[in-house]
Amino acid sequence: MSDRRWYAPGLCFSCTQCGNCCTGESGAVWVTDQEVASIAEYLGCPVGEVRLMHTRLIGNRVSLAEYANGDCIFFDPQSRTCRIYPVRPRQCQSWPFWRSNLSSRHSWEKIQKKCPGVGQGPLVPIEQIEELARLIDL
Ligand code: SF4
């Protein structure tokens, strides 16, 4: 039987490193205890310090903190890169292949306005898309 998911043929994506997804309007970047521990290890500082200085509570969930302008606390404005890229949270790893963005072609096309990498570059096969979408339910 053929795969009925609208993105079954795969989707093109290639990050242009514009930094849009890490900057601008305020938003949550959900992190687990394990992710906080990985960040601490990567930065070579105590877990408690990362928790205190780089995360915040939103309701009863933990998010990375952000600067007053909405930029992610780990975004380096000089180099416009992520300071914790090798251990970035699942939310960042799986962008733009979140369930909410995959829910329809319209949703996918809508995020092109924010993310110029969507629709660019090589075709990402559905197996890889699903693997990334499974990382976190967003
Ligand atoms: S908005 Fe898209 S293209 Fe820009 S840095 Fe984020 S993932 Fe890459």
XYZ file of N, CA and C and ligand atoms in Angstrom:
422
model
N 0.842 -1.197 0.000
C 0.000 0.000 0.000
C 0.884 1.257 0.000
N 0.476 2.293 -0.713
C 1.341 3.472 -0.773
C 1.209 4.312 0.501
N 2.264 5.011 0.807
C 2.305 5.852 1.998
C 1.486 7.116 1.720
N 0.460 7.366 2.564
C -0.437 8.498 2.305
C 0.016 9.802 2.950
N 1.064 9.731 3.743
C 1.506 10.988 4.341
C 1.942 11.956 3.236
N 1.513 13.214 3.364
C 1.734 14.148 2.262
C 3.235 14.335 1.978
N 4.056 14.092 3.002
C 5.512 14.291 2.825
C 6.233 12.966 2.547
N 5.470 11.956 2.142
C 6.064 10.641 1.860
C 7.239 10.708 0.877
N 7.206 11.580 -0.140
C 8.359 11.634 -1.068
C 9.609 12.268 -0.452
N 9.491 12.766 0.773
C 10.610 13.454 1.417
C 10.422 14.964 1.318
N 11.242 15.694 2.055
C 11.142 17.159 2.056
C 12.544 17.745 1.944
N 12.631 18.853 1.236
C 13.950 19.490 1.108
C 14.199 20.415 2.300
N 15.373 20.292 2.849
C 15.772 21.210 3.922
C 17.288 21.292 3.992
N 17.772 22.505 4.114
C 19.194 22.711 4.342
C 19.334 24.016 5.116
N 19.874 23.921 6.306
C 19.992 25.111 7.161
C 20.951 26.117 6.531
N 20.509 27.377 6.446
C 21.367 28.437 5.884
C 22.151 29.142 6.986
N 21.903 28.715 8.226
C 22.542 29.309 9.409
C 22.213 30.791 9.552
N 20.975 31.145 9.184
C 20.571 32.551 9.312
C 20.365 32.934 10.773
N 20.075 31.942 11.616
C 19.888 32.218 13.049
C 18.470 32.619 13.431
N 17.566 32.680 12.474
C 16.188 33.115 12.785
C 15.522 32.280 13.863
N 15.795 30.954 13.839
C 15.075 30.077 14.771
C 15.607 30.199 16.190
N 16.737 30.852 16.360
C 17.327 30.983 17.701
C 17.162 32.402 18.227
N 16.575 33.279 17.429
C 16.523 34.700 17.800
C 15.113 35.258 17.612
N 14.979 36.508 18.036
C 13.702 37.182 17.789
C 12.691 36.918 18.873
N 11.448 36.752 18.449
C 10.360 36.698 19.441
C 10.569 35.621 20.512
N 10.042 35.926 21.674
C 10.188 35.049 22.833
C 9.580 33.665 22.562
N 10.206 32.656 23.118
C 9.675 31.305 22.922
C 10.329 30.329 23.879
N 9.762 29.142 23.955
C 10.302 28.122 24.856
C 11.194 27.155 24.093
N 12.292 26.760 24.725
C 13.109 25.648 24.216
C 13.150 24.631 25.355
N 12.300 23.628 25.273
C 12.148 22.674 26.370
C 13.391 21.812 26.521
N 13.800 21.637 27.766
C 14.966 20.787 28.044
C 14.654 19.801 29.176
N 15.186 18.620 29.042
C 15.071 17.602 30.087
C 16.282 17.716 31.022
N 16.208 17.000 32.145
C 17.341 16.971 33.079
C 18.594 16.460 32.373
N 18.391 15.449 31.541
C 19.516 14.855 30.818
C 20.163 15.868 29.866
N 19.332 16.645 29.213
C 19.866 17.654 28.290
C 20.626 18.741 29.057
N 20.082 19.134 30.211
C 20.775 20.137 31.035
C 22.133 19.582 31.480
N 22.147 18.305 31.850
C 23.404 17.673 32.281
C 24.408 17.627 31.119
N 23.934 17.318 29.926
C 24.830 17.276 28.754
C 25.402 18.651 28.457
N 24.572 19.670 28.587
C 25.039 21.043 28.337
C 26.119 21.409 29.362
N 25.851 21.057 30.616
C 26.814 21.365 31.689
C 28.146 20.666 31.417
N 28.077 19.419 31.039
C 29.300 18.666 30.762
C 30.061 19.308 29.601
N 29.324 19.675 28.564
C 29.945 20.283 27.382
C 30.624 21.608 27.745
N 29.956 22.394 28.604
C 30.502 23.699 28.982
C 31.536 23.588 30.102
N 31.600 22.409 30.710
C 32.556 22.195 31.789
C 32.179 22.962 33.049
N 30.901 23.056 33.332
C 30.477 23.755 34.549
C 29.416 22.923 35.282
N 29.161 23.239 36.543
C 28.214 22.430 37.305
C 26.782 22.496 36.736
N 26.070 21.381 36.890
C 24.691 21.311 36.403
C 23.857 22.437 37.033
N 24.092 22.665 38.347
C 23.330 23.692 39.055
C 23.522 25.070 38.441
N 24.724 25.320 37.943
C 25.008 26.629 37.329
C 24.220 26.793 36.022
N 24.197 25.732 35.216
C 23.439 25.801 33.956
C 21.961 26.019 34.282
N 21.498 25.277 35.268
C 20.085 25.383 35.641
C 19.745 26.826 36.074
N 20.615 27.378 36.891
C 20.362 28.707 37.450
C 20.532 29.820 36.413
N 21.598 29.730 35.643
C 21.960 30.839 34.751
C 21.354 30.727 33.349
N 21.027 29.502 32.941
C 20.655 29.332 31.532
C 19.285 28.695 31.289
N 18.549 28.441 32.367
C 17.204 27.898 32.153
C 16.187 28.738 32.933
N 14.927 28.517 32.630
C 13.839 29.194 33.361
C 12.651 28.256 33.390
N 11.794 28.478 34.373
C 10.577 27.660 34.470
C 9.461 28.347 33.703
N 8.757 27.562 32.893
C 7.536 28.074 32.254
C 6.447 27.100 32.691
N 5.562 27.570 33.540
C 4.611 26.642 34.163
C 5.425 25.669 34.986
N 5.241 24.371 34.748
C 6.052 23.403 35.512
C 7.107 22.740 34.632
N 7.390 23.373 33.491
C 8.394 22.803 32.586
C 9.622 23.700 32.523
N 10.745 23.065 32.179
C 12.011 23.815 32.122
C 12.351 24.147 30.663
N 12.648 25.410 30.452
C 13.047 25.889 29.117
C 14.420 26.530 29.230
N 15.145 26.607 28.124
C 16.354 27.424 28.111
C 15.937 28.868 28.346
N 16.810 29.632 28.948
C 16.530 31.050 29.159
C 16.776 31.806 27.852
N 16.384 33.069 27.842
C 16.640 33.891 26.655
C 17.014 35.301 27.095
N 17.616 36.033 26.182
C 17.933 37.425 26.456
C 16.662 38.259 26.345
N 16.749 39.514 26.806
C 15.572 40.389 26.806
C 14.984 40.548 25.404
N 15.852 40.433 24.377
C 15.347 40.604 23.002
C 14.764 39.314 22.429
N 14.747 38.262 23.235
C 14.157 36.995 22.779
C 15.184 36.010 22.236
N 16.423 36.465 22.030
C 17.455 35.548 21.515
C 17.741 34.451 22.542
N 18.014 33.265 22.049
C 18.363 32.154 22.924
C 19.618 32.501 23.728
N 19.647 32.088 24.966
C 20.765 32.363 25.867
C 22.086 31.766 25.348
N 21.997 30.786 24.475
C 23.212 30.155 23.937
C 23.541 30.618 22.519
N 22.815 31.627 22.044
C 23.106 32.155 20.706
C 24.230 33.181 20.827
N 25.275 32.979 20.021
C 26.399 33.911 20.036
C 26.172 34.959 18.938
N 25.862 36.189 19.332
C 25.526 37.209 18.323
C 26.703 37.580 17.430
N 27.932 37.399 17.942
C 29.106 37.735 17.140
C 29.247 36.791 15.950
N 29.292 35.519 16.271
C 29.492 34.520 15.204
C 28.161 34.048 14.624
N 27.049 34.439 15.259
C 25.697 33.998 14.895
C 25.606 32.469 14.837
N 26.217 31.848 15.817
C 26.143 30.389 15.914
C 25.702 29.985 17.318
N 25.398 28.704 17.445
C 24.955 28.142 18.714
C 26.182 27.739 19.543
N 26.230 28.184 20.798
C 27.400 27.876 21.636
C 27.386 26.440 22.176
N 26.273 25.766 22.024
C 26.194 24.383 22.521
C 25.755 23.435 21.406
N 26.076 23.795 20.176
C 25.551 23.050 19.019
C 25.686 21.525 19.124
N 26.854 20.988 19.513
C 26.972 19.516 19.554
C 26.028 18.858 20.563
N 25.559 19.628 21.552
C 24.657 19.048 22.562
C 23.329 19.812 22.605
N 22.980 20.422 21.490
C 21.738 21.215 21.481
C 20.544 20.309 21.797
N 19.515 20.877 22.435
C 18.352 20.076 22.830
C 17.618 19.449 21.639
N 16.835 18.424 21.943
C 16.091 17.716 20.882
C 15.210 18.665 20.074
N 14.683 19.666 20.747
C 13.818 20.619 20.054
C 14.555 21.301 18.902
N 15.834 21.620 19.139
C 16.644 22.299 18.115
C 17.119 21.293 17.064
N 17.480 20.096 17.531
C 17.948 19.045 16.596
C 16.880 18.689 15.578
N 15.633 18.685 16.025
C 14.570 18.156 15.164
C 13.912 19.223 14.295
N 14.168 20.519 14.585
C 13.627 21.582 13.726
C 14.114 21.384 12.304
N 13.312 21.559 11.274
C 11.902 21.974 11.276
C 10.934 20.791 11.226
N 11.439 19.585 11.538
C 10.591 18.402 11.354
C 9.774 18.093 12.606
N 9.038 19.090 13.075
C 8.141 18.913 14.214
C 6.780 18.471 13.674
N 6.065 17.668 14.486
C 4.733 17.193 14.054
C 3.843 18.360 13.612
N 3.917 19.449 14.376
C 3.044 20.592 14.049
C 3.364 21.152 12.656
N 4.635 21.134 12.271
C 5.014 21.644 10.945
C 4.705 20.630 9.851
N 4.637 19.355 10.239
C 4.386 18.291 9.255
C 2.893 17.993 9.116
N 2.077 18.663 9.936
C 0.656 18.302 9.974
C -0.023 18.516 8.622
N 0.456 19.463 7.835
C -0.105 19.678 6.483
C 0.933 20.398 5.623
N 0.721 20.339 4.347
C 1.623 21.050 3.433
C 1.584 22.548 3.731
N 0.374 23.004 4.074
C 0.211 24.425 4.378
C 1.093 24.828 5.577
N 1.072 23.989 6.636
C 1.876 24.290 7.829
C 3.353 24.331 7.472
N 3.770 23.379 6.653
C 5.175 23.317 6.231
C 5.551 24.572 5.443
N 4.657 24.966 4.510
C 4.968 26.124 3.671
C 4.967 27.423 4.492
N 4.133 27.434 5.522
C 4.034 28.627 6.372
C 5.364 28.930 7.077
N 6.093 27.868 7.475
C 7.337 28.127 8.218
C 8.482 28.592 7.310
N 8.253 28.509 5.991
C 9.281 29.009 5.065
C 9.544 30.496 5.283
N 8.520 31.211 5.728
C 8.664 32.659 5.964
C 9.708 32.915 7.049
N 9.764 31.992 8.017
C 10.679 32.184 9.140
C 12.015 31.478 8.899
N 11.939 30.337 8.222
C 13.122 29.503 8.052
C 13.443 29.349 6.564
N 14.429 30.103 6.069
C 14.751 30.044 4.641
C 15.337 28.706 4.200
N 15.716 27.845 5.170
C 16.254 26.524 4.818
C 15.185 25.550 4.362
N 13.937 25.831 4.721
C 12.832 24.945 4.346
C 12.582 25.055 2.844
N 12.600 23.918 2.192
C 12.384 23.894 0.741
C 13.695 24.011 -0.036
N 14.818 24.152 0.688
C 16.139 24.268 0.043
C 16.945 22.983 0.233
N 17.939 22.819 -0.600
C 18.921 21.758 -0.380
C 18.414 20.374 -0.717
N 19.133 19.372 -0.232
C 18.830 17.991 -0.604
C 17.528 17.492 0.023
N 16.998 16.460 -0.592
C 15.765 15.845 -0.118
C 16.060 15.026 1.141
N 15.325 15.293 2.191
C 15.456 14.492 3.413
C 14.414 13.380 3.316
N 14.853 12.112 3.340
C 13.893 11.013 3.172
C 12.944 10.875 4.361
N 11.792 10.299 4.103
C 10.751 10.210 5.136
C 11.239 9.474 6.384
N 12.094 8.483 6.218
C 12.598 7.738 7.384
C 13.334 8.689 8.335
N 14.130 9.562 7.750
C 14.897 10.508 8.573
C 13.974 11.570 9.182
N 12.986 11.992 8.387
C 12.013 12.971 8.893
C 11.313 12.400 10.124
N 10.861 11.141 10.017
C 10.138 10.506 11.127
C 11.038 10.335 12.347
N 12.266 9.974 12.089
C 13.218 9.801 13.200
C 13.370 11.118 13.978
N 13.477 12.216 13.246
C 13.625 13.521 13.895
C 12.324 13.942 14.581
N 11.190 13.699 13.914
C 9.887 14.091 14.490
C 9.603 13.334 15.787
N 10.181 12.137 15.911
C 9.965 11.332 17.120
C 10.771 11.831 18.322
N 11.756 12.677 18.067
C 12.616 13.144 19.157
C 11.840 13.902 20.233
N 10.852 14.673 19.777
C 10.077 15.488 20.732
C 8.725 15.799 20.108
N 7.698 15.830 20.961
C 6.358 16.046 20.451
C 6.037 17.540 20.442
N 6.206 18.139 19.277
C 5.941 19.586 19.174
C 5.035 19.902 18.000
S 15.709 29.509 10.629
Fe 16.101 27.667 9.392
S 17.751 28.252 7.990
Fe 17.736 29.766 9.677
S 19.168 28.941 11.207
Fe 17.139 28.184 11.778
S 17.012 26.178 10.766
Fe 18.691 27.267 9.791
